[in-house]
Amino acid sequence: MNASPSPLEPVDSFDYVIFGATGDLTMRKLLPALYRRFAEGQIPSDSRIIGTARSPLDDDAYRERARKALNDHVPADERIDATVNRFLRLVHYVSLNGAEATGPWDDLKSLLDAHADAERIRVFYLATAPALYGDIARNIAEKGLRTEQSRIVLEKPIGTDLDTARQVNEGVGRYFPESSIFRIDHYLGKEAVQNIIALRFANPMLERMWDRESIEYVQITAAETVGLEGRGGYYDGSGALRDMIQNHLLQVLTVVAMERPSSLDADALRDEKVRVLKSLKPLDRDNLSAHVARGQYVQGTADGQRVPAYREELPDEAPSKTETFVALKAEIDNPRWRGVPFYLRSGKRMPEKLTEVVVQFRAGEPGLFGEARPGSRLVIRVQPDESVTLPLFVKHPGNSFGLDEVDALSRLGVPERVRYRDSYEGLLLDAVKGSPALFVRKDETEAAWRWVTPILEGWRENEQGPDPYEAGTWGPESARELLDRAGHRWVEDAVA
Ligand code: BG6
């Protein structure tokens, strides 16, 4: 598995061509991530970052936008004027609609060909609407831009259901072999998600206890305080299930639940992850209400401010059945996990920004210390801070056998010396290096959609729509009921 090397070793020089270069993702994530790696010396200064989009801009105008993106999204203490200026010299722009065959493709080609080195790495990063990916891939190929050393990176969402995901995969697969297609899921770039693999397989004690005999249930939560953030156009056609569960949370689930891979090679790892997805018990209209809760926020308080309802944030304030919250109970039908619920939950306008995995171990027998001892709870915090905690009971100092609970494990790494890198940084450079371990393979995306699509279909047939929840709360009552039925609690409701 290819986590960020430390210290960072320079990669080979490359050309990074970004389609969708004026969009939010490029400005908020891609340019800041590339800047930070440049500042750390990982990106050779003869590399180039070539933005393409429809807006009629020249290099200088685009560089000014890039400068603003760095000002807005890179902390001041990481921005050094001279370094920013050197970085901006790498940046170029070609005004082009990547989905159309007409247009100044020759300009892009001559810019790329200006470097005669046939071995030079080219990365084409597609950050546009996914429906355009096939057309862009075709144009890249037909305009003669694809070389032996080319890779294509696809941002999520890959489609909106199984059929459209297949169309995207086939569309791009016609022009690029699977080995050069890098489907990005930025949750796999998160240090604490990668660390789950180390925790599980580098600690024999945990490895032996990682199954239905010892574990009662698992909760995976990705909660956000933000609402629509002006992304109504995209989000209202998507919803939390497509936006977060199909990709990010199912990816985390695969890492938590997979069997020990034969090695840390990309395909060994991904073979195991895909097996988990294929073992998920199907959910469909007949068992949906017992397994899935969905919600949409109404007015409430988030981050200390009164905030409007979801539908008031939509451009036309039209009624909408889009879910801004999903909680579901997934089950993995294999010998290791049969009968162990995996509760997944994600929502906008929750009380806090929090991503974590909670592994609840089974309770002990009553006996020596009175009542049954509660099971230990291993908490893997992914954000806002990265940590692992596993409270253990120890004897309270003194004559009697009273018990104290102490944290046995704590933060990851050495916090004062480690800057936890943004998840995009390592992934963008992994694409340059041609290391696919932390990218999603075609069969993984499709297996995830195969499981998620019947839920979407079940919802479509159901008139009722999502349950309302007040902004700033942990979602609708139906999410609590989902666990109540099994005698379980969400971690914030559980009595320690
Ligand atoms: C994106 C979703 O993929 O992930 C957003 O489209 C969401 O809606 C974001 O806000 C969350 O990412 P993170 O890294 O902040 O948890």
PDB file of N, CA and C in Angstrom, residues 205-260:
ATOM      1  N   MET A 205      -3.257  -9.197  18.167  1.00  0.00           N
ATOM      2  CA  MET A 205      -4.346  -9.255  19.135  1.00  0.00           C
ATOM      3  C   MET A 205      -5.660  -8.805  18.484  1.00  0.00           C
ATOM      4  N   LEU A 206      -5.605  -7.655  17.829  1.00  0.00           N
ATOM      5  CA  LEU A 206      -6.825  -7.171  17.179  1.00  0.00           C
ATOM      6  C   LEU A 206      -7.229  -8.095  16.040  1.00  0.00           C
ATOM      7  N   GLU A 207      -6.242  -8.564  15.312  1.00  0.00           N
ATOM      8  CA  GLU A 207      -6.561  -9.406  14.151  1.00  0.00           C
ATOM      9  C   GLU A 207      -7.349 -10.642  14.594  1.00  0.00           C
ATOM     10  N   ARG A 208      -6.955 -11.216  15.728  1.00  0.00           N
ATOM     11  CA  ARG A 208      -7.642 -12.426  16.199  1.00  0.00           C
ATOM     12  C   ARG A 208      -9.056 -12.134  16.682  1.00  0.00           C
ATOM     13  N   MET A 209      -9.265 -10.890  17.131  1.00  0.00           N
ATOM     14  CA  MET A 209     -10.581 -10.570  17.695  1.00  0.00           C
ATOM     15  C   MET A 209     -11.511  -9.926  16.676  1.00  0.00           C
ATOM     16  N   TRP A 210     -11.083  -9.845  15.443  1.00  0.00           N
ATOM     17  CA  TRP A 210     -11.804  -9.054  14.441  1.00  0.00           C
ATOM     18  C   TRP A 210     -12.859  -9.903  13.731  1.00  0.00           C
ATOM     19  N   ASP A 211     -13.867 -10.331  14.456  1.00  0.00           N
ATOM     20  CA  ASP A 211     -14.877 -11.163  13.809  1.00  0.00           C
ATOM     21  C   ASP A 211     -16.140 -11.210  14.662  1.00  0.00           C
ATOM     22  N   ARG A 212     -17.106 -11.989  14.217  1.00  0.00           N
ATOM     23  CA  ARG A 212     -18.423 -12.039  14.870  1.00  0.00           C
ATOM     24  C   ARG A 212     -18.376 -12.595  16.280  1.00  0.00           C
ATOM     25  N   GLU A 213     -17.347 -13.390  16.580  1.00  0.00           N
ATOM     26  CA  GLU A 213     -17.243 -13.928  17.941  1.00  0.00           C
ATOM     27  C   GLU A 213     -17.013 -12.805  18.940  1.00  0.00           C
ATOM     28  N   SER A 214     -16.238 -11.823  18.551  1.00  0.00           N
ATOM     29  CA  SER A 214     -15.831 -10.769  19.499  1.00  0.00           C
ATOM     30  C   SER A 214     -16.546  -9.447  19.276  1.00  0.00           C
ATOM     31  N   ILE A 215     -16.987  -9.197  18.059  1.00  0.00           N
ATOM     32  CA  ILE A 215     -17.539  -7.861  17.747  1.00  0.00           C
ATOM     33  C   ILE A 215     -19.057  -7.937  17.640  1.00  0.00           C
ATOM     34  N   GLU A 216     -19.711  -7.002  18.334  1.00  0.00           N
ATOM     35  CA  GLU A 216     -21.171  -7.013  18.335  1.00  0.00           C
ATOM     36  C   GLU A 216     -21.736  -6.213  17.152  1.00  0.00           C
ATOM     37  N   TYR A 217     -21.156  -5.035  16.937  1.00  0.00           N
ATOM     38  CA  TYR A 217     -21.558  -4.241  15.766  1.00  0.00           C
ATOM     39  C   TYR A 217     -20.488  -3.209  15.460  1.00  0.00           C
ATOM     40  N   VAL A 218     -20.624  -2.602  14.288  1.00  0.00           N
ATOM     41  CA  VAL A 218     -19.696  -1.553  13.859  1.00  0.00           C
ATOM     42  C   VAL A 218     -20.531  -0.355  13.416  1.00  0.00           C
ATOM     43  N   GLN A 219     -20.084   0.837  13.768  1.00  0.00           N
ATOM     44  CA  GLN A 219     -20.760   2.050  13.278  1.00  0.00           C
ATOM     45  C   GLN A 219     -19.758   2.869  12.479  1.00  0.00           C
ATOM     46  N   ILE A 220     -20.168   3.323  11.326  1.00  0.00           N
ATOM     47  CA  ILE A 220     -19.309   4.222  10.542  1.00  0.00           C
ATOM     48  C   ILE A 220     -20.118   5.493  10.276  1.00  0.00           C
ATOM     49  N   THR A 221     -19.622   6.595  10.801  1.00  0.00           N
ATOM     50  CA  THR A 221     -20.346   7.875  10.694  1.00  0.00           C
ATOM     51  C   THR A 221     -19.502   8.890   9.948  1.00  0.00           C
ATOM     52  N   ALA A 222     -20.137   9.607   9.015  1.00  0.00           N
ATOM     53  CA  ALA A 222     -19.492  10.795   8.422  1.00  0.00           C
ATOM     54  C   ALA A 222     -20.510  11.921   8.525  1.00  0.00           C
ATOM     55  N   ALA A 223     -20.340  12.752   9.536  1.00  0.00           N
ATOM     56  CA  ALA A 223     -21.302  13.824   9.795  1.00  0.00           C
ATOM     57  C   ALA A 223     -20.671  15.157   9.407  1.00  0.00           C
ATOM     58  N   GLU A 224     -21.490  16.029   8.851  1.00  0.00           N
ATOM     59  CA  GLU A 224     -21.002  17.354   8.467  1.00  0.00           C
ATOM     60  C   GLU A 224     -21.935  18.411   9.043  1.00  0.00           C
ATOM     61  N   THR A 225     -21.389  19.580   9.363  1.00  0.00           N
ATOM     62  CA  THR A 225     -22.257  20.666   9.842  1.00  0.00           C
ATOM     63  C   THR A 225     -22.753  21.508   8.667  1.00  0.00           C
ATOM     64  N   VAL A 226     -22.038  21.452   7.561  1.00  0.00           N
ATOM     65  CA  VAL A 226     -22.414  22.297   6.422  1.00  0.00           C
ATOM     66  C   VAL A 226     -23.730  21.834   5.805  1.00  0.00           C
ATOM     67  N   GLY A 227     -24.354  22.760   5.084  1.00  0.00           N
ATOM     68  CA  GLY A 227     -25.556  22.412   4.330  1.00  0.00           C
ATOM     69  C   GLY A 227     -25.180  22.268   2.872  1.00  0.00           C
ATOM     70  N   LEU A 228     -25.877  22.977   2.024  1.00  0.00           N
ATOM     71  CA  LEU A 228     -25.675  22.794   0.585  1.00  0.00           C
ATOM     72  C   LEU A 228     -24.424  23.479   0.031  1.00  0.00           C
ATOM     73  N   GLU A 229     -23.923  24.472   0.687  1.00  0.00           N
ATOM     74  CA  GLU A 229     -22.736  25.206   0.238  1.00  0.00           C
ATOM     75  C   GLU A 229     -22.849  25.669  -1.218  1.00  0.00           C
ATOM     76  N   GLY A 230     -24.025  26.055  -1.623  1.00  0.00           N
ATOM     77  CA  GLY A 230     -24.208  26.535  -2.994  1.00  0.00           C
ATOM     78  C   GLY A 230     -24.132  25.442  -4.055  1.00  0.00           C
ATOM     79  N   ARG A 231     -24.156  24.166  -3.636  1.00  0.00           N
ATOM     80  CA  ARG A 231     -24.031  23.081  -4.628  1.00  0.00           C
ATOM     81  C   ARG A 231     -25.395  22.456  -4.935  1.00  0.00           C
ATOM     82  N   GLY A 232     -26.462  23.242  -4.739  1.00  0.00           N
ATOM     83  CA  GLY A 232     -27.810  22.701  -4.875  1.00  0.00           C
ATOM     84  C   GLY A 232     -28.055  21.981  -6.189  1.00  0.00           C
ATOM     85  N   GLY A 233     -27.517  22.554  -7.268  1.00  0.00           N
ATOM     86  CA  GLY A 233     -27.749  21.977  -8.590  1.00  0.00           C
ATOM     87  C   GLY A 233     -27.301  20.530  -8.637  1.00  0.00           C
ATOM     88  N   TYR A 234     -26.113  20.275  -8.118  1.00  0.00           N
ATOM     89  CA  TYR A 234     -25.607  18.895  -8.095  1.00  0.00           C
ATOM     90  C   TYR A 234     -26.314  18.077  -7.019  1.00  0.00           C
ATOM     91  N   TYR A 235     -26.355  18.623  -5.807  1.00  0.00           N
ATOM     92  CA  TYR A 235     -26.746  17.798  -4.663  1.00  0.00           C
ATOM     93  C   TYR A 235     -28.194  17.352  -4.746  1.00  0.00           C
ATOM     94  N   ASP A 236     -29.057  18.229  -5.230  1.00  0.00           N
ATOM     95  CA  ASP A 236     -30.468  17.853  -5.224  1.00  0.00           C
ATOM     96  C   ASP A 236     -30.744  16.684  -6.184  1.00  0.00           C
ATOM     97  N   GLY A 237     -29.871  16.523  -7.173  1.00  0.00           N
ATOM     98  CA  GLY A 237     -30.033  15.374  -8.064  1.00  0.00           C
ATOM     99  C   GLY A 237     -29.295  14.156  -7.530  1.00  0.00           C
ATOM    100  N   SER A 238     -28.650  14.306  -6.398  1.00  0.00           N
ATOM    101  CA  SER A 238     -27.807  13.225  -5.889  1.00  0.00           C
ATOM    102  C   SER A 238     -28.348  12.706  -4.562  1.00  0.00           C
ATOM    103  N   GLY A 239     -28.149  13.479  -3.485  1.00  0.00           N
ATOM    104  CA  GLY A 239     -28.584  13.040  -2.152  1.00  0.00           C
ATOM    105  C   GLY A 239     -27.478  12.285  -1.441  1.00  0.00           C
ATOM    106  N   ALA A 240     -27.671  12.097  -0.136  1.00  0.00           N
ATOM    107  CA  ALA A 240     -26.601  11.566   0.714  1.00  0.00           C
ATOM    108  C   ALA A 240     -26.194  10.136   0.341  1.00  0.00           C
ATOM    109  N   LEU A 241     -27.145   9.337  -0.116  1.00  0.00           N
ATOM    110  CA  LEU A 241     -26.803   7.949  -0.435  1.00  0.00           C
ATOM    111  C   LEU A 241     -25.789   7.893  -1.578  1.00  0.00           C
ATOM    112  N   ARG A 242     -26.049   8.672  -2.623  1.00  0.00           N
ATOM    113  CA  ARG A 242     -25.114   8.672  -3.756  1.00  0.00           C
ATOM    114  C   ARG A 242     -23.849   9.478  -3.441  1.00  0.00           C
ATOM    115  N   ASP A 243     -24.029  10.563  -2.699  1.00  0.00           N
ATOM    116  CA  ASP A 243     -22.918  11.500  -2.487  1.00  0.00           C
ATOM    117  C   ASP A 243     -21.889  10.950  -1.499  1.00  0.00           C
ATOM    118  N   MET A 244     -22.317  10.212  -0.509  1.00  0.00           N
ATOM    119  CA  MET A 244     -21.394   9.795   0.558  1.00  0.00           C
ATOM    120  C   MET A 244     -21.356   8.284   0.792  1.00  0.00           C
ATOM    121  N   ILE A 245     -22.528   7.625   0.738  1.00  0.00           N
ATOM    122  CA  ILE A 245     -22.552   6.215   1.143  1.00  0.00           C
ATOM    123  C   ILE A 245     -21.994   5.320   0.040  1.00  0.00           C
ATOM    124  N   GLN A 246     -22.466   5.513  -1.196  1.00  0.00           N
ATOM    125  CA  GLN A 246     -22.069   4.612  -2.287  1.00  0.00           C
ATOM    126  C   GLN A 246     -20.552   4.553  -2.438  1.00  0.00           C
ATOM    127  N   ASN A 247     -19.899   5.637  -2.123  1.00  0.00           N
ATOM    128  CA  ASN A 247     -18.462   5.700  -2.337  1.00  0.00           C
ATOM    129  C   ASN A 247     -17.703   5.714  -1.011  1.00  0.00           C
ATOM    130  N   HIS A 248     -17.700   6.872  -0.334  1.00  0.00           N
ATOM    131  CA  HIS A 248     -16.813   7.037   0.824  1.00  0.00           C
ATOM    132  C   HIS A 248     -17.093   6.014   1.937  1.00  0.00           C
ATOM    133  N   LEU A 249     -18.360   5.900   2.341  1.00  0.00           N
ATOM    134  CA  LEU A 249     -18.615   5.038   3.509  1.00  0.00           C
ATOM    135  C   LEU A 249     -18.480   3.554   3.161  1.00  0.00           C
ATOM    136  N   LEU A 250     -18.874   3.201   1.940  1.00  0.00           N
ATOM    137  CA  LEU A 250     -18.677   1.791   1.569  1.00  0.00           C
ATOM    138  C   LEU A 250     -17.187   1.476   1.422  1.00  0.00           C
ATOM    139  N   GLN A 251     -16.401   2.441   0.999  1.00  0.00           N
ATOM    140  CA  GLN A 251     -14.957   2.207   0.935  1.00  0.00           C
ATOM    141  C   GLN A 251     -14.381   1.990   2.330  1.00  0.00           C
ATOM    142  N   VAL A 252     -14.832   2.797   3.278  1.00  0.00           N
ATOM    143  CA  VAL A 252     -14.341   2.610   4.651  1.00  0.00           C
ATOM    144  C   VAL A 252     -14.795   1.234   5.160  1.00  0.00           C
ATOM    145  N   LEU A 253     -16.036   0.889   4.852  1.00  0.00           N
ATOM    146  CA  LEU A 253     -16.535  -0.421   5.288  1.00  0.00           C
ATOM    147  C   LEU A 253     -15.669  -1.564   4.721  1.00  0.00           C
ATOM    148  N   THR A 254     -15.265  -1.441   3.476  1.00  0.00           N
ATOM    149  CA  THR A 254     -14.468  -2.547   2.897  1.00  0.00           C
ATOM    150  C   THR A 254     -13.136  -2.688   3.630  1.00  0.00           C
ATOM    151  N   VAL A 255     -12.575  -1.569   4.031  1.00  0.00           N
ATOM    152  CA  VAL A 255     -11.283  -1.627   4.709  1.00  0.00           C
ATOM    153  C   VAL A 255     -11.445  -2.221   6.121  1.00  0.00           C
ATOM    154  N   VAL A 256     -12.565  -1.908   6.750  1.00  0.00           N
ATOM    155  CA  VAL A 256     -12.820  -2.449   8.091  1.00  0.00           C
ATOM    156  C   VAL A 256     -13.106  -3.955   8.011  1.00  0.00           C
ATOM    157  N   ALA A 257     -13.770  -4.386   6.947  1.00  0.00           N
ATOM    158  CA  ALA A 257     -14.307  -5.756   6.950  1.00  0.00           C
ATOM    159  C   ALA A 257     -13.534  -6.755   6.100  1.00  0.00           C
ATOM    160  N   MET A 258     -12.613  -6.294   5.270  1.00  0.00           N
ATOM    161  CA  MET A 258     -11.998  -7.239   4.314  1.00  0.00           C
ATOM    162  C   MET A 258     -11.173  -8.319   5.021  1.00  0.00           C
ATOM    163  N   GLU A 259     -10.993  -9.424   4.329  1.00  0.00           N
ATOM    164  CA  GLU A 259     -10.085 -10.468   4.815  1.00  0.00           C
ATOM    165  C   GLU A 259      -8.654  -9.977   4.639  1.00  0.00           C
ATOM    166  N   ARG A 260      -7.718 -10.612   5.314  1.00  0.00           N
ATOM    167  CA  ARG A 260      -6.310 -10.233   5.190  1.00  0.00           C
ATOM    168  C   ARG A 260      -5.860 -10.397   3.728  1.00  0.00           C
TER     169      ARG A 260
END
